[in-house]
PDB file of C-alpha atoms in Angstrom:
ATOM      1  CA  UNK A   1      77.890 132.143 111.422  1.00 66.00           C
ATOM      2  CA  UNK A   2      80.695 134.651 111.570  1.00 78.00           C
ATOM      3  CA  UNK A   3      82.001 135.562 108.106  1.00 85.00           C
ATOM      4  CA  UNK A   4      85.599 135.214 109.299  1.00 81.00           C
ATOM      5  CA  UNK A   5      84.912 131.579 110.203  1.00 89.00           C
ATOM      6  CA  UNK A   6      83.601 130.919 106.703  1.00 90.00           C
ATOM      7  CA  UNK A   7      86.669 132.584 105.231  1.00 93.00           C
ATOM      8  CA  UNK A   8      88.914 130.374 107.365  1.00 93.00           C
ATOM      9  CA  UNK A   9      87.026 127.270 106.243  1.00 93.00           C
ATOM     10  CA  UNK A  10      87.709 128.257 102.649  1.00 93.00           C
ATOM     11  CA  UNK A  11      91.346 128.975 103.403  1.00 94.00           C
ATOM     12  CA  UNK A  12      91.838 125.534 104.968  1.00 94.00           C
ATOM     13  CA  UNK A  13      90.376 123.902 101.857  1.00 92.00           C
ATOM     14  CA  UNK A  14      92.637 125.980  99.605  1.00 93.00           C
ATOM     15  CA  UNK A  15      95.717 124.992 101.609  1.00 95.00           C
ATOM     16  CA  UNK A  16      94.673 121.334 101.514  1.00 93.00           C
ATOM     17  CA  UNK A  17      94.296 121.537  97.723  1.00 91.00           C
ATOM     18  CA  UNK A  18      97.656 123.269  97.308  1.00 93.00           C
ATOM     19  CA  UNK A  19      99.326 120.682  99.509  1.00 94.00           C
ATOM     20  CA  UNK A  20      97.816 117.894  97.425  1.00 91.00           C
ATOM     21  CA  UNK A  21      99.104 119.607  94.263  1.00 91.00           C
ATOM     22  CA  UNK A  22     102.626 119.805  95.739  1.00 94.00           C
ATOM     23  CA  UNK A  23     102.501 116.097  96.551  1.00 93.00           C
ATOM     24  CA  UNK A  24     101.087 115.084  93.167  1.00 92.00           C
ATOM     25  CA  UNK A  25     103.765 117.135  91.349  1.00 95.00           C
ATOM     26  CA  UNK A  26     106.486 115.478  93.427  1.00 96.00           C
ATOM     27  CA  UNK A  27     107.650 118.735  94.994  1.00 97.00           C
ATOM     28  CA  UNK A  28     107.039 117.313  98.480  1.00 96.00           C
ATOM     29  CA  UNK A  29     106.264 113.819  99.651  1.00 95.00           C
ATOM     30  CA  UNK A  30     103.166 113.122 101.716  1.00 94.00           C
ATOM     31  CA  UNK A  31     105.521 112.287 104.600  1.00 96.00           C
ATOM     32  CA  UNK A  32     107.316 115.652 104.313  1.00 97.00           C
ATOM     33  CA  UNK A  33     104.004 117.489 104.390  1.00 97.00           C
ATOM     34  CA  UNK A  34     102.859 115.458 107.384  1.00 96.00           C
ATOM     35  CA  UNK A  35     106.094 116.158 109.262  1.00 97.00           C
ATOM     36  CA  UNK A  36     105.815 119.896 108.598  1.00 97.00           C
ATOM     37  CA  UNK A  37     102.208 119.915 109.815  1.00 96.00           C
ATOM     38  CA  UNK A  38     103.150 117.944 112.944  1.00 95.00           C
ATOM     39  CA  UNK A  39     105.900 120.476 113.689  1.00 95.00           C
ATOM     40  CA  UNK A  40     103.391 123.300 113.281  1.00 94.00           C
ATOM     41  CA  UNK A  41     100.908 121.586 115.597  1.00 92.00           C
ATOM     42  CA  UNK A  42     103.535 120.916 118.247  1.00 90.00           C
ATOM     43  CA  UNK A  43     104.830 124.469 118.006  1.00 88.00           C
ATOM     44  CA  UNK A  44     101.328 125.790 118.513  1.00 84.00           C
ATOM     45  CA  UNK A  45     100.390 123.659 121.506  1.00 83.00           C
ATOM     46  CA  UNK A  46     103.796 123.673 123.214  1.00 84.00           C
ATOM     47  CA  UNK A  47     104.201 127.435 123.111  1.00 77.00           C
ATOM     48  CA  UNK A  48     104.582 128.855 126.657  1.00 73.00           C
ATOM     49  CA  UNK A  49     101.428 130.908 126.238  1.00 71.00           C
ATOM     50  CA  UNK A  50      99.479 127.866 125.094  1.00 64.00           C
ATOM     51  CA  UNK A  51     100.493 125.699 128.015  1.00 65.00           C
ATOM     52  CA  UNK A  52     100.186 128.327 130.727  1.00 76.00           C
ATOM     53  CA  UNK A  53      97.382 130.609 129.606  1.00 82.00           C
ATOM     54  CA  UNK A  54      95.079 128.639 127.337  1.00 82.00           C
ATOM     55  CA  UNK A  55      92.422 126.118 128.243  1.00 84.00           C
ATOM     56  CA  UNK A  56      92.488 122.728 126.498  1.00 82.00           C
ATOM     57  CA  UNK A  57      89.666 123.928 124.213  1.00 85.00           C
ATOM     58  CA  UNK A  58      91.679 126.995 123.210  1.00 85.00           C
ATOM     59  CA  UNK A  59      94.786 124.864 122.595  1.00 84.00           C
ATOM     60  CA  UNK A  60      92.646 122.683 120.336  1.00 87.00           C
ATOM     61  CA  UNK A  61      91.569 125.812 118.467  1.00 89.00           C
ATOM     62  CA  UNK A  62      95.200 126.823 117.916  1.00 88.00           C
ATOM     63  CA  UNK A  63      96.108 123.333 116.681  1.00 90.00           C
ATOM     64  CA  UNK A  64      92.964 122.862 114.576  1.00 93.00           C
ATOM     65  CA  UNK A  65      94.399 124.004 111.226  1.00 94.00           C
ATOM     66  CA  UNK A  66      97.440 121.730 111.430  1.00 95.00           C
ATOM     67  CA  UNK A  67      95.284 118.780 112.504  1.00 94.00           C
ATOM     68  CA  UNK A  68      92.745 119.313 109.725  1.00 94.00           C
ATOM     69  CA  UNK A  69      95.480 119.575 107.117  1.00 95.00           C
ATOM     70  CA  UNK A  70      97.174 116.420 108.444  1.00 95.00           C
ATOM     71  CA  UNK A  71      93.936 114.501 107.949  1.00 93.00           C
ATOM     72  CA  UNK A  72      93.493 115.956 104.458  1.00 93.00           C
ATOM     73  CA  UNK A  73      97.110 115.042 103.653  1.00 93.00           C
ATOM     74  CA  UNK A  74      96.577 111.489 104.853  1.00 91.00           C
ATOM     75  CA  UNK A  75      93.820 111.078 102.278  1.00 84.00           C
ATOM     76  CA  UNK A  76      90.802 111.875 104.410  1.00 52.00           C
ATOM     77  CA  UNK A  77      89.755 114.533 101.940  1.00 55.00           C
ATOM     78  CA  UNK A  78      90.181 112.398  98.827  1.00 60.00           C
ATOM     79  CA  UNK A  79      88.010 109.476  99.862  1.00 51.00           C
ATOM     80  CA  UNK A  80      84.875 111.554 100.421  1.00 53.00           C
ATOM     81  CA  UNK A  81      85.579 114.701  98.460  1.00 66.00           C
ATOM     82  CA  UNK A  82      87.113 117.824  99.954  1.00 73.00           C
ATOM     83  CA  UNK A  83      84.607 118.791 102.615  1.00 86.00           C
ATOM     84  CA  UNK A  84      85.392 121.057 105.534  1.00 89.00           C
ATOM     85  CA  UNK A  85      82.652 119.450 107.615  1.00 90.00           C
ATOM     86  CA  UNK A  86      84.007 115.932 107.093  1.00 89.00           C
ATOM     87  CA  UNK A  87      87.587 116.979 107.803  1.00 90.00           C
ATOM     88  CA  UNK A  88      86.601 118.945 110.922  1.00 90.00           C
ATOM     89  CA  UNK A  89      84.583 116.005 112.220  1.00 91.00           C
ATOM     90  CA  UNK A  90      87.616 113.744 111.830  1.00 90.00           C
ATOM     91  CA  UNK A  91      89.739 116.248 113.774  1.00 91.00           C
ATOM     92  CA  UNK A  92      87.326 115.956 116.680  1.00 89.00           C
ATOM     93  CA  UNK A  93      87.217 112.177 116.460  1.00 91.00           C
ATOM     94  CA  UNK A  94      90.982 111.711 116.384  1.00 88.00           C
ATOM     95  CA  UNK A  95      92.428 114.396 118.649  1.00 82.00           C
ATOM     96  CA  UNK A  96      94.367 113.075 121.611  1.00 76.00           C
ATOM     97  CA  UNK A  97      93.806 114.450 125.121  1.00 74.00           C
ATOM     98  CA  UNK A  98      96.422 116.716 126.655  1.00 65.00           C
ATOM     99  CA  UNK A  99      98.392 115.539 129.677  1.00 56.00           C
ATOM    100  CA  UNK A 100      96.374 117.833 131.950  1.00 58.00           C
ATOM    101  CA  UNK A 101      93.122 116.252 130.675  1.00 59.00           C
ATOM    102  CA  UNK A 102      93.985 112.690 131.724  1.00 55.00           C
TER     103      UNK A 102
END
């Protein structure tokens, strides 16, 4: 596996842990975190370049981080322990199709 991919996996877990700390300290609500992550996802997949130049698989790659962190924020990480594999699997199981995939 590419070392950069492993570094990104670690980074996603760090961000998920930091987000959970912000929620538990009352700095942000779970809903505020979710809304910010949804805005990031929509910004990534609705970008002109994304819609015109990227395949659905590449758009999924751009949106992956926001989707993974949304699942972690919703408690998917807490129930089974913080596992990149489990979170990534849930991203694949829950991602909606794009309009051009229907």
